[in-house]
PDB file of C-alpha atoms in Angstrom:
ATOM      1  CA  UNK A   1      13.021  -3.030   9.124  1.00 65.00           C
ATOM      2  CA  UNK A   2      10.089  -3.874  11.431  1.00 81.00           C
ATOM      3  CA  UNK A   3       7.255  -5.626  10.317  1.00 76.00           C
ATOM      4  CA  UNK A   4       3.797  -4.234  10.577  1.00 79.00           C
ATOM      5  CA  UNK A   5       1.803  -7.185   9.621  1.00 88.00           C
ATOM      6  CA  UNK A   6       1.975  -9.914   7.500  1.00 92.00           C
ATOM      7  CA  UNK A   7      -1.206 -10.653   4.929  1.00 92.00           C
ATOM      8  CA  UNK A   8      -2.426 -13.688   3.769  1.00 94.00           C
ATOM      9  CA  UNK A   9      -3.576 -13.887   0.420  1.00 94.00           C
ATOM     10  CA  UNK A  10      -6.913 -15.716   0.445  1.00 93.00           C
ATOM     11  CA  UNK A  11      -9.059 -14.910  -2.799  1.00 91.00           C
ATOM     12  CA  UNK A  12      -8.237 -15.709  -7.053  1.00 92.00           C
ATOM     13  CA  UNK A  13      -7.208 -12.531  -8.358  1.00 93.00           C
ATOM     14  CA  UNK A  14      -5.079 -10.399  -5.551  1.00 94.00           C
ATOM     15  CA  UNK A  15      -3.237  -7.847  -7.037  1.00 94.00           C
ATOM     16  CA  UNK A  16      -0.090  -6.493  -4.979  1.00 93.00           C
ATOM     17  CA  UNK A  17      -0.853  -2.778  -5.193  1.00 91.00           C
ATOM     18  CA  UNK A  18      -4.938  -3.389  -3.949  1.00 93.00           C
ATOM     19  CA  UNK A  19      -3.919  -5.802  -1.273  1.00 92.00           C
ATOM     20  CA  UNK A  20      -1.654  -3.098   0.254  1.00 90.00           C
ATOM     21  CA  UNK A  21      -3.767  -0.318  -0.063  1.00 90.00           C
ATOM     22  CA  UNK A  22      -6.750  -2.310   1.589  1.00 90.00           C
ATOM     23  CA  UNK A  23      -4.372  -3.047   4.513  1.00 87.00           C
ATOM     24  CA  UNK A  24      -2.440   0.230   5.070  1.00 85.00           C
ATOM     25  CA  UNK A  25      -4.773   2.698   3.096  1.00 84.00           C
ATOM     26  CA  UNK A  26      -1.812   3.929   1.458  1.00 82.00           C
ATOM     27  CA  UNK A  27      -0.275   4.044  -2.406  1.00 79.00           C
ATOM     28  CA  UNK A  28       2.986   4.508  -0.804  1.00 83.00           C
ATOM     29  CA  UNK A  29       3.581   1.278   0.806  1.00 85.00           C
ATOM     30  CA  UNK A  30       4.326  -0.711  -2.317  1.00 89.00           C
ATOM     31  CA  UNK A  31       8.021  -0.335  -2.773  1.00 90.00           C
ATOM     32  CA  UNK A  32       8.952  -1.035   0.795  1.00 90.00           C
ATOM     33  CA  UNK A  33       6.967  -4.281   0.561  1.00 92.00           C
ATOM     34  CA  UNK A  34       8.694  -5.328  -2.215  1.00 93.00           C
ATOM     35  CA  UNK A  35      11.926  -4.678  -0.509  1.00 92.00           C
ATOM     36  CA  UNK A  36      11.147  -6.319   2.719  1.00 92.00           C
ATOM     37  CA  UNK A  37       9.922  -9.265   0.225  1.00 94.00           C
ATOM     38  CA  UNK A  38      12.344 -11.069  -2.211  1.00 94.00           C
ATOM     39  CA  UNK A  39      11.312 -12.598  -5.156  1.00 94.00           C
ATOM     40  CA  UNK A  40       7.351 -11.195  -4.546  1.00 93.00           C
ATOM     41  CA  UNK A  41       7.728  -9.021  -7.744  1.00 92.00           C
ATOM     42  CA  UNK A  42       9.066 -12.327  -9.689  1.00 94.00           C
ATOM     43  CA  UNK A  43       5.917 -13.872  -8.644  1.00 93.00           C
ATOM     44  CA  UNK A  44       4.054 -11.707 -11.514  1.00 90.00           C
ATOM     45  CA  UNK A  45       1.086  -9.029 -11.186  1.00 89.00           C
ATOM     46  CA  UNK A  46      -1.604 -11.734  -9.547  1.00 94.00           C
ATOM     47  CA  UNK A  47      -0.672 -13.118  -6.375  1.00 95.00           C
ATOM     48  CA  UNK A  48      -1.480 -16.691  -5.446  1.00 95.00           C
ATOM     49  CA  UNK A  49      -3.642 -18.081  -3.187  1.00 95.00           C
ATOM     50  CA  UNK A  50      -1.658 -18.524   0.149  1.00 95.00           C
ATOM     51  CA  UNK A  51       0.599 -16.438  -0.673  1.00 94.00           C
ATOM     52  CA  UNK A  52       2.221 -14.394   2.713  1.00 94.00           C
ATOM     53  CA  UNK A  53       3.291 -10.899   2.234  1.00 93.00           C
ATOM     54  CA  UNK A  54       5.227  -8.995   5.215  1.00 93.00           C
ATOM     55  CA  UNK A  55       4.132  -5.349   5.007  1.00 90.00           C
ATOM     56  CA  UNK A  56       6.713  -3.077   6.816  1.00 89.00           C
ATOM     57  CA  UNK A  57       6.105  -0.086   8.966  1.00 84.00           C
ATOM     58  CA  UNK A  58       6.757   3.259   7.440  1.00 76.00           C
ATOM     59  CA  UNK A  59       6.848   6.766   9.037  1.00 71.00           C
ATOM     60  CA  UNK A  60       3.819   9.214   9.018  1.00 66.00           C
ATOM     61  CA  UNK A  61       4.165  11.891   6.330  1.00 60.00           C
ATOM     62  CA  UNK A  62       2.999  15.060   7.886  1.00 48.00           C
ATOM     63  CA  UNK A  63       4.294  16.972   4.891  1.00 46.00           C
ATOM     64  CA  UNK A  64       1.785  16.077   2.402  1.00 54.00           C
ATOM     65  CA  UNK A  65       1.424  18.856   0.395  1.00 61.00           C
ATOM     66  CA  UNK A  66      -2.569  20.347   0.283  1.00 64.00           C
ATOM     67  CA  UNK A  67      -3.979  22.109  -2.649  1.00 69.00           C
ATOM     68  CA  UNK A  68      -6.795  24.481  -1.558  1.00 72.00           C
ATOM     69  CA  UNK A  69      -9.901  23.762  -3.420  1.00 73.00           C
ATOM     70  CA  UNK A  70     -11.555  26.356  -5.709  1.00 72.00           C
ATOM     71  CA  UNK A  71     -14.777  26.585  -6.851  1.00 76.00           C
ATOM     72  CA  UNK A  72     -16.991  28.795  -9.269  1.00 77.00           C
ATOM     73  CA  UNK A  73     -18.261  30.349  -6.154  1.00 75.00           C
ATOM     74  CA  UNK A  74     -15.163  30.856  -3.885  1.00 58.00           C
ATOM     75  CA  UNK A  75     -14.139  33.825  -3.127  1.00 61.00           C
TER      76      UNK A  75
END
């Protein structure tokens, strides 16, 4: 598993799922962090201070399904 970066946590109140989101800009991300860190999710749902958290790479999805938008006015 490569690493893509590794995050420092540095505020009161980091939540896992935010952190990762903020970093990668994906929702996906959180399961492979927890794999590629033992014992994080034993930790509980705020992180502490100084806490380091290896975020792995994961592979482009380029078959995210699109829903075409409708509107009152489409045609």
């Amino acid at each position: 598993m490569k690493i893509f970066k590794t995050i420092m946590i540095e505020g009161d109140g980091a939540v896992l799922d935010r952190v990762i989101f903020e970093a990668t800009g994906r929702e996906d991300h959180v399961p492979a962090v927890l794999d590629a860190n033992p014992g994080l999710a034993q930790i509980g749902p705020v992180l502490p201070v100084g806490s380091l958290i290896r975020v792995p790479e994961l592979p482009v999805d380029d078959a995210i399904e699109t829903v075409p938008t409708v509107t009152l006015w489409s045609e």
